[in-house]
Amino acid sequence: MDKLIIQGNTCLQGEIWASGSKNAALPILAAVLLCQGATTITNLPQLQDVTTSIELLGALGVEVSVNEHHRVEVDARRLSSLTAPYDLVRKMRASILVLGPMLSRWGEANVSFPGGCAIGSRPVDIHLQGLRAMGAKIVIEDGFIRATSSGRLVGCNISMHTVSVGATENLMMAAALAQGTTVLENAAREPEILDLANCLNGWGAQVTGAGTRRVIIEGVESMPGGFHRVMPDRIEIATYLAAAAATRGRVRVTGADPATLTAVLAKFGETGASIDFGEDWIELDTQGRRPLAVNLTTAPYPGFPTDMQAQLTAVNAIADGIGVVTETIFENRLMQVQELRRMGADIVVDGNSARVQGVARLQGAQVMASDLRASASLVIAGMVADGQTCVDEIFHIDRGYECIEEKLHQLGAQIKRIQN
Ligand code: UD1
């Protein structure tokens, strides 16, 4: 397994460019299954999860060509298989996103049942309930979700019991080719939902209300396809800003959309850093000051994102004061705490909350990445700590951060990858 070796006591300074959003790219790659013509997607980040999605499309018989400029041309006119195999779903739970579009366009979809993962049990009941309400027959057999539909799915009203990003996306895509109107109530409002809706509309669908609790999809008979540019990755951007806050630095990220980060930028403001932004850039400047500890509770958008919780725990670990971090979305998402403690952090977990008493210094240590965002928090801690930190199992980071060493080098970090 590859490792990252980080020399600490860094102060990050400089400017980097935001990559395309992983969480927008994955549903958009699944949405190509709806289209009768060719689709072109640009600004795709070069990440393991994107590679897995492209492999999955390949396994279904979709023709995909990728050029070096993050541009992908896809032709899903014909499929050779309607099965998303275990090996690919196991690598990436978001593979479940092919279920809705494949069923809606081809009348059948078989997707290996996704298991839980490090951060929680992650059920898919809302996805399945919604598809059943649209007329799909679904059985769970031999570890697979086997969904069929006789004729087109039929639009209906679906009220989701929990706000789910993935279920909102899957059902939006399924409804795009259904007969009649589908109304999704209690829909997720994440910016990636809006990006998917814009993409679907550009490719011939009729979706309104994305970004609100109520999304309305007028089913169309066919979608010709077209072009889409993936939105910037708000979580990647915020991770680099968190690293600047922790290292008493000053970082500007360009190619960003500040409107998607309101709750996070407000929280960075509470750390005492000054935040400045323009139409497509954000800058965080600590003026060399240690951050102040902040309290936060994760919530669906527009609340504070669970995907930034671990990084802010790392900021709190070296902040002035006590910060309480409460995770409400996933049941087991404080995995970074044990590893941060090994670096000298003073953190006590009580249920779904972590009480973080900031310490003046952390010490470099050998630590293990447990999931994507927890890994990012360890890299942040490593850049602040005294001495050397070795982050093991960094395939988690490669799932979600494009060129992380290059970007951090550009900001002055001393970080290198050791390949085993
Ligand atoms: C997406 C993001 C992930 C982010 C998460 C929450 C992608 C590829 N991943 O994951 O980075 O952390 O949103 O913002 O976009 N739930 C159910 N039943 C379901 C589906 C979900 O109970 O059928 C629950 C989950 O267990 C969880 C909550 O709903 O407690 C939110 O999960 P969800 O929004 O679905 O997360 P993902 O779409 O998997």
Coordinates of C-alpha atoms and ligand atoms in Angstrom, one line a residue:
M1 CA 0.0 0.0 0.0
D2 CA 1.2 3.5 -0.8
K3 CA 2.1 5.8 2.1
L4 CA 2.4 9.6 2.4
I5 CA 5.4 10.9 4.4
I6 CA 4.9 14.4 5.6
Q7 CA 7.4 16.7 7.3
G8 CA 5.4 18.9 9.7
N9 CA 5.7 22.5 11.0
T10 CA 4.5 23.8 7.6
C11 CA 2.7 27.0 6.9
L12 CA 0.7 26.7 3.7
Q13 CA 0.9 29.7 1.4
G14 CA -0.1 30.2 -2.2
E15 CA -2.7 29.4 -4.8
I16 CA -4.2 26.3 -6.3
W17 CA -6.9 25.4 -8.8
A18 CA -10.0 23.4 -7.7
S19 CA -10.6 20.0 -9.4
G20 CA -14.0 18.9 -10.7
S21 CA -16.3 17.5 -8.1
K22 CA -16.1 13.8 -7.3
N23 CA -19.6 13.7 -5.9
A24 CA -21.1 15.4 -8.9
A25 CA -19.0 13.4 -11.4
L26 CA -20.2 10.0 -10.1
P27 CA -24.0 10.4 -10.7
I28 CA -23.3 12.3 -14.0
L29 CA -21.3 9.3 -15.2
A30 CA -24.3 7.0 -14.3
A31 CA -26.7 9.4 -16.1
V32 CA -25.1 8.6 -19.5
L33 CA -27.0 5.3 -19.3
L34 CA -30.2 7.4 -20.0
C35 CA -29.0 8.8 -23.3
Q36 CA -29.6 7.6 -26.8
G37 CA -26.9 9.7 -28.3
A38 CA -23.3 10.5 -27.4
T39 CA -22.4 12.5 -24.3
T40 CA -19.3 14.6 -23.5
I41 CA -18.3 15.3 -19.9
T42 CA -15.5 17.7 -19.1
N43 CA -13.8 18.8 -15.8
L44 CA -13.9 15.2 -14.5
P45 CA -11.4 14.8 -11.7
Q46 CA -8.7 12.1 -12.2
L47 CA -9.6 10.0 -9.2
Q48 CA -9.9 6.3 -8.3
D49 CA -13.7 6.6 -7.9
V50 CA -14.0 8.1 -11.4
T51 CA -11.8 5.3 -12.8
T52 CA -14.1 2.8 -11.1
S53 CA -17.2 4.4 -12.6
I54 CA -15.6 4.3 -16.0
E55 CA -14.7 0.7 -15.5
L56 CA -18.3 0.0 -14.5
L57 CA -19.6 1.6 -17.7
G58 CA -17.1 -0.5 -19.6
A59 CA -18.4 -3.6 -17.9
L60 CA -21.9 -2.7 -19.1
G61 CA -20.6 -2.4 -22.6
V62 CA -20.7 1.4 -22.8
E63 CA -18.0 2.9 -25.1
V64 CA -15.9 5.4 -23.2
S65 CA -13.0 7.4 -24.5
V66 CA -11.0 9.5 -22.1
N67 CA -8.5 12.2 -23.2
E68 CA -5.8 13.8 -21.1
H69 CA -7.8 17.0 -20.6
H70 CA -10.3 15.4 -18.2
R71 CA -12.7 15.1 -21.0
V72 CA -14.7 11.9 -21.5
E73 CA -16.8 11.0 -24.6
V74 CA -19.4 8.3 -23.9
D75 CA -21.7 6.3 -26.1
A76 CA -24.3 4.3 -24.3
R77 CA -26.5 3.5 -27.3
R78 CA -25.9 -0.2 -26.8
L79 CA -25.2 -2.2 -23.6
S80 CA -23.8 -5.7 -23.5
S81 CA -24.7 -6.4 -19.9
L82 CA -27.3 -5.1 -17.3
T83 CA -25.3 -6.2 -14.3
A84 CA -23.1 -4.1 -12.0
P85 CA -20.7 -6.8 -10.7
Y86 CA -19.7 -7.3 -7.0
D87 CA -16.0 -6.4 -7.6
L88 CA -16.9 -2.9 -8.8
V89 CA -19.7 -2.2 -6.3
R90 CA -17.5 -3.4 -3.5
K91 CA -14.8 -0.8 -4.5
M92 CA -17.3 2.0 -4.7
R93 CA -20.7 2.2 -3.1
A94 CA -21.8 4.9 -5.5
S95 CA -22.1 2.2 -8.1
I96 CA -25.7 1.9 -6.8
L97 CA -26.3 5.1 -8.9
V98 CA -26.5 3.0 -12.1
L99 CA -29.6 1.2 -10.8
G100 CA -32.2 4.0 -11.5
P101 CA -31.0 5.0 -15.0
M102 CA -30.3 1.5 -16.2
L103 CA -33.7 0.3 -15.1
S104 CA -35.5 3.3 -16.5
R105 CA -33.9 3.1 -19.9
W106 CA -33.5 -0.7 -20.3
G107 CA -36.3 -2.2 -18.2
E108 CA -33.8 -4.2 -16.1
A109 CA -30.9 -3.7 -13.8
N110 CA -28.9 -6.0 -11.6
V111 CA -26.6 -4.3 -9.1
S112 CA -24.6 -6.1 -6.5
F113 CA -26.0 -5.2 -3.1
P114 CA -23.7 -2.6 -1.6
G115 CA -22.5 -3.4 1.9
G116 CA -21.9 -1.1 4.8
C117 CA -18.6 0.8 5.0
A118 CA -16.2 2.2 7.6
I119 CA -18.4 5.2 8.4
G120 CA -21.7 3.4 8.8
S121 CA -24.3 0.8 7.7
R122 CA -25.5 2.9 4.7
P123 CA -28.7 1.3 3.7
V124 CA -30.3 1.7 0.2
D125 CA -34.0 1.3 1.3
I126 CA -35.0 4.8 0.1
H127 CA -33.6 4.1 -3.4
L128 CA -35.5 0.8 -3.6
Q129 CA -38.8 2.1 -2.1
G130 CA -38.8 5.0 -4.7
L131 CA -38.2 2.6 -7.6
R132 CA -40.9 0.3 -6.4
A133 CA -43.3 3.2 -6.1
M134 CA -42.6 3.9 -9.8
G135 CA -43.7 0.3 -10.7
A136 CA -40.4 -1.6 -10.6
K137 CA -40.3 -5.2 -9.3
I138 CA -37.3 -5.6 -7.1
V139 CA -36.0 -8.8 -5.5
I140 CA -32.8 -9.3 -3.6
E141 CA -31.2 -12.6 -4.8
D142 CA -27.7 -14.0 -4.6
G143 CA -26.4 -10.8 -3.2
F144 CA -27.8 -8.7 -6.1
I145 CA -30.6 -6.2 -6.3
R146 CA -32.6 -7.4 -9.3
A147 CA -34.9 -4.8 -10.7
T148 CA -37.3 -5.1 -13.6
S149 CA -40.0 -3.0 -15.1
S150 CA -42.6 -4.1 -17.7
G151 CA -42.6 -1.0 -20.0
R152 CA -41.7 2.4 -18.8
L153 CA -41.5 3.3 -15.1
V154 CA -44.5 5.4 -14.0
G155 CA -44.1 8.8 -12.4
C156 CA -45.6 9.3 -8.9
N157 CA -45.2 11.2 -5.6
I158 CA -42.3 9.9 -3.5
S159 CA -41.7 11.2 0.0
M160 CA -38.3 10.1 1.3
H161 CA -38.1 9.4 5.1
T162 CA -34.5 10.7 5.4
V163 CA -32.6 13.3 3.3
S164 CA -30.4 11.2 1.0
V165 CA -28.2 12.5 -1.7
G166 CA -27.8 9.2 -3.5
A167 CA -31.5 8.3 -3.4
T168 CA -32.5 11.8 -4.6
E169 CA -30.0 11.3 -7.5
N170 CA -31.0 7.7 -8.3
L171 CA -34.7 8.6 -8.3
M172 CA -34.2 11.8 -10.4
M173 CA -32.5 9.8 -13.0
A174 CA -35.1 7.0 -13.0
A175 CA -37.9 9.5 -13.3
A176 CA -36.2 11.3 -16.2
L177 CA -37.5 8.6 -18.6
A178 CA -40.6 7.6 -16.7
Q179 CA -44.1 8.0 -18.0
G180 CA -45.7 11.1 -16.4
T181 CA -44.6 13.3 -13.5
T182 CA -42.6 12.3 -10.5
V183 CA -42.4 14.5 -7.4
L184 CA -39.6 13.9 -4.9
E185 CA -40.4 15.3 -1.5
N186 CA -37.8 15.8 1.2
A187 CA -35.2 15.7 -1.5
A188 CA -31.5 16.4 -0.8
R189 CA -30.5 20.0 -1.7
E190 CA -26.8 19.5 -2.1
P191 CA -25.2 21.5 -5.0
E192 CA -24.3 18.2 -6.7
I193 CA -28.0 17.5 -7.0
L194 CA -28.4 20.8 -8.9
D195 CA -25.4 20.0 -11.1
L196 CA -27.0 16.6 -11.9
A197 CA -30.3 18.3 -12.7
N198 CA -28.6 20.9 -15.0
C199 CA -26.8 18.0 -16.7
L200 CA -30.0 16.0 -17.2
N201 CA -31.8 19.0 -18.6
G202 CA -28.9 19.7 -20.9
W203 CA -29.2 16.1 -22.2
G204 CA -33.0 16.3 -22.8
A205 CA -34.7 15.7 -19.4
Q206 CA -37.2 18.1 -17.7
V207 CA -36.3 18.6 -14.1
T208 CA -37.3 21.6 -12.0
G209 CA -36.9 22.4 -8.3
A210 CA -33.5 20.8 -7.9
G211 CA -31.7 22.5 -4.9
T212 CA -35.1 22.7 -3.0
R213 CA -36.9 20.1 -0.9
R214 CA -39.3 19.3 -3.8
V215 CA -37.9 18.2 -7.1
I216 CA -40.3 17.7 -10.0
I217 CA -39.4 15.5 -13.0
E218 CA -41.6 15.4 -16.1
G219 CA -40.7 12.2 -17.8
V220 CA -39.6 12.3 -21.4
E221 CA -39.6 9.5 -23.9
S222 CA -35.9 9.8 -24.8
M223 CA -32.9 11.8 -24.0
P224 CA -30.5 12.7 -26.9
G225 CA -27.4 13.4 -24.7
G226 CA -25.0 16.3 -25.1
F227 CA -22.3 18.1 -23.2
H228 CA -21.8 18.8 -19.5
R229 CA -19.0 20.4 -17.5
V230 CA -18.7 19.1 -13.9
M231 CA -19.0 21.7 -11.1
P232 CA -15.9 22.4 -8.9
D233 CA -15.3 20.1 -5.9
R234 CA -16.5 22.1 -2.8
I235 CA -15.2 19.5 -0.4
E236 CA -11.7 19.5 -2.0
I237 CA -11.7 23.3 -1.9
A238 CA -12.8 23.4 1.8
T239 CA -10.2 20.8 2.7
Y240 CA -7.3 23.0 1.4
L241 CA -8.8 26.0 3.2
A242 CA -9.0 23.9 6.4
A243 CA -5.3 23.0 5.9
A244 CA -4.5 26.7 5.6
A245 CA -6.5 27.4 8.9
A246 CA -4.6 24.6 10.7
T247 CA -1.1 25.6 9.5
R248 CA -1.6 29.4 10.2
G249 CA -1.3 29.9 6.5
R250 CA -2.9 31.8 3.6
V251 CA -4.4 29.9 0.7
R252 CA -6.4 31.0 -2.3
V253 CA -8.3 28.4 -4.3
T254 CA -9.4 29.5 -7.8
G255 CA -12.0 27.8 -10.0
A256 CA -14.2 27.7 -6.9
D257 CA -17.9 28.4 -6.4
P258 CA -18.2 30.3 -3.0
A259 CA -22.0 30.0 -3.0
T260 CA -21.8 26.3 -2.4
L261 CA -19.7 26.7 0.7
T262 CA -21.6 29.3 2.8
A263 CA -21.9 27.2 6.0
V264 CA -18.2 26.1 5.8
L265 CA -16.9 29.6 5.2
A266 CA -18.9 30.9 8.1
K267 CA -17.3 28.3 10.3
F268 CA -13.8 29.2 9.0
G269 CA -14.7 32.8 9.9
E270 CA -15.4 31.7 13.5
T271 CA -11.8 30.3 13.7
G272 CA -10.6 33.9 13.4
A273 CA -9.3 33.6 9.8
S274 CA -10.3 36.2 7.3
I275 CA -12.2 34.9 4.3
D276 CA -12.4 36.7 1.1
F277 CA -14.0 35.6 -2.1
G278 CA -14.9 36.6 -5.6
E279 CA -17.0 35.0 -8.3
D280 CA -14.7 32.0 -8.8
W281 CA -12.1 32.1 -6.0
I282 CA -11.9 31.9 -2.2
E283 CA -9.0 32.9 0.0
L284 CA -8.5 32.1 3.7
D285 CA -5.8 34.1 5.5
T286 CA -5.0 33.4 9.2
Q287 CA -2.4 36.3 9.3
G288 CA -0.2 33.8 11.1
R289 CA -2.6 33.3 14.0
R290 CA -3.5 30.0 15.7
P291 CA -7.2 29.1 14.9
L292 CA -9.9 29.4 17.6
A293 CA -11.8 26.2 18.4
V294 CA -15.3 25.9 16.9
N295 CA -18.4 23.9 17.7
L296 CA -20.1 22.3 14.8
T297 CA -22.9 19.9 14.0
T298 CA -23.2 18.2 10.6
A299 CA -26.5 18.4 8.7
P300 CA -27.7 18.0 5.2
Y301 CA -27.1 20.9 2.9
P302 CA -27.3 23.9 3.4
G303 CA -26.0 22.8 6.9
F304 CA -22.4 21.9 7.7
P305 CA -21.3 18.9 5.5
T306 CA -20.4 15.6 7.1
D307 CA -17.6 15.4 4.5
M308 CA -15.8 18.4 6.2
Q309 CA -16.3 17.2 9.8
A310 CA -13.0 15.2 10.1
Q311 CA -10.9 18.1 8.6
L312 CA -12.5 20.5 11.2
T313 CA -11.8 18.1 14.0
A314 CA -8.1 18.3 12.9
V315 CA -8.2 22.1 13.0
N316 CA -9.8 22.0 16.5
A317 CA -7.1 19.6 17.6
I318 CA -4.5 22.4 17.4
A319 CA -6.9 25.3 18.0
D320 CA -7.1 27.6 21.0
G321 CA -10.0 26.4 23.2
I322 CA -12.5 23.6 23.2
G323 CA -14.6 22.7 20.2
V324 CA -17.4 20.1 20.2
V325 CA -17.9 18.3 16.9
T326 CA -21.2 16.4 16.5
E327 CA -21.9 14.0 13.6
T328 CA -25.5 13.4 12.8
I329 CA -25.4 11.9 9.3
F330 CA -23.4 8.7 9.7
E331 CA -23.2 6.6 12.8
N332 CA -19.5 5.8 12.8
R333 CA -17.8 8.8 11.4
L334 CA -15.4 9.9 14.1
M335 CA -12.7 7.3 13.1
Q336 CA -10.1 10.0 12.7
V337 CA -10.2 10.7 16.5
Q338 CA -8.1 7.6 17.5
E339 CA -5.4 8.4 15.0
L340 CA -5.3 12.1 15.9
R341 CA -4.9 11.1 19.6
R342 CA -1.8 9.1 18.6
M343 CA -0.4 12.4 17.4
G344 CA -1.1 14.0 20.8
A345 CA -4.6 15.4 20.3
D346 CA -6.8 15.7 23.3
I347 CA -10.2 14.4 22.2
V348 CA -12.9 12.6 24.1
V349 CA -15.7 10.9 22.2
D350 CA -19.2 10.7 23.7
G351 CA -21.7 9.0 21.5
N352 CA -21.7 10.9 18.2
S353 CA -19.8 13.9 19.6
A354 CA -16.1 14.6 20.0
R355 CA -15.0 17.2 22.6
V356 CA -11.7 18.5 21.3
Q357 CA -9.5 20.4 23.7
G358 CA -7.0 22.1 21.4
V359 CA -3.3 21.5 22.2
A360 CA -0.4 23.8 21.3
R361 CA 1.5 21.2 19.4
L362 CA 0.9 17.8 17.8
Q363 CA 3.6 15.2 17.3
G364 CA 4.3 13.4 14.0
A365 CA 3.4 9.7 14.2
Q366 CA 2.6 6.7 12.0
V367 CA -1.1 6.8 11.4
M368 CA -3.6 4.9 9.3
A369 CA -6.2 6.3 6.9
S370 CA -9.6 4.7 7.6
D371 CA -11.8 6.5 5.0
L372 CA -11.5 9.3 2.6
R373 CA -12.2 12.4 4.7
A374 CA -10.6 10.9 7.9
S375 CA -7.4 10.5 5.8
A376 CA -7.5 14.2 4.8
S377 CA -7.7 15.1 8.4
L378 CA -4.5 13.1 9.1
V379 CA -2.7 14.8 6.3
I380 CA -3.7 18.2 7.8
A381 CA -2.6 17.1 11.2
G382 CA 0.7 15.8 9.8
M383 CA 1.5 19.2 8.2
V384 CA 1.0 21.0 11.6
A385 CA 2.8 18.4 13.8
D386 CA 6.4 18.5 15.0
G387 CA 8.5 16.0 13.1
Q388 CA 7.5 13.4 10.5
T389 CA 4.1 11.8 10.0
C390 CA 3.5 8.7 7.9
V391 CA -0.1 8.2 6.7
D392 CA -0.7 4.6 5.7
E393 CA -3.4 3.1 3.5
I394 CA -3.7 6.2 1.4
F395 CA -5.8 4.6 -1.3
H396 CA -8.7 6.2 0.6
I397 CA -7.2 9.6 -0.2
D398 CA -6.8 8.7 -3.9
R399 CA -10.5 8.0 -4.1
G400 CA -11.3 11.7 -3.6
Y401 CA -8.3 14.1 -3.9
E402 CA -6.8 14.7 -7.3
C403 CA -3.0 15.3 -7.3
I404 CA -3.0 15.9 -3.6
E405 CA 0.8 15.8 -3.2
E406 CA 1.3 18.2 -6.2
K407 CA -1.3 20.6 -4.9
L408 CA 0.2 20.6 -1.4
H409 CA 3.7 21.0 -2.8
Q410 CA 2.5 24.1 -4.6
L411 CA 1.4 25.5 -1.2
G412 CA 4.8 24.7 0.3
A413 CA 4.1 21.4 2.1
Q414 CA 6.8 18.7 2.3
I415 CA 5.0 15.6 1.4
K416 CA 6.0 12.6 -0.6
R417 CA 4.5 9.3 -1.6
I418 CA 6.2 6.0 -0.9
Q419 CA 5.1 3.2 -3.2
N420 CA 5.1 -0.2 -1.7
Ligands
UD1_1 C1 -23.3 11.1 -0.4 C2 -21.9 11.5 -0.7 C3 -21.1 11.4 0.6 C4 -21.7 12.3 1.7 C5 -23.1 11.9 1.9 C6 -23.9 12.8 2.9 C7 -21.6 10.8 -3.0 C8 -21.0 9.9 -3.9 N1 -21.4 10.6 -1.7 O1 -23.3 9.8 0.0 O2 -19.8 11.9 0.3 O3 -21.0 12.0 2.9 O4 -23.9 12.0 0.6 O5 -23.7 14.1 2.5 O6 -22.2 11.8 -3.4 N2 -29.9 6.5 4.1 C9 -30.9 5.7 4.4 N3 -31.5 4.9 3.4 C10 -31.1 5.1 2.1 C11 -30.0 6.0 1.8 C12 -29.5 6.7 2.8 O7 -31.3 5.5 5.6 O8 -31.7 4.4 1.2 C13 -29.2 7.3 5.2 C14 -27.7 7.0 5.3 O9 -27.5 5.9 6.1 C15 -27.2 8.3 6.0 C16 -28.1 9.4 5.4 O10 -29.2 8.7 4.8 O11 -27.4 8.2 7.3 C17 -27.5 10.2 4.3 O12 -26.9 9.3 3.3 P1 -26.8 9.7 1.8 O13 -27.1 11.2 1.6 O14 -27.7 8.7 1.0 O15 -25.3 9.4 1.4 P2 -24.7 9.0 0.1 O16 -25.6 9.4 -1.1 O17 -24.3 7.5 0.2

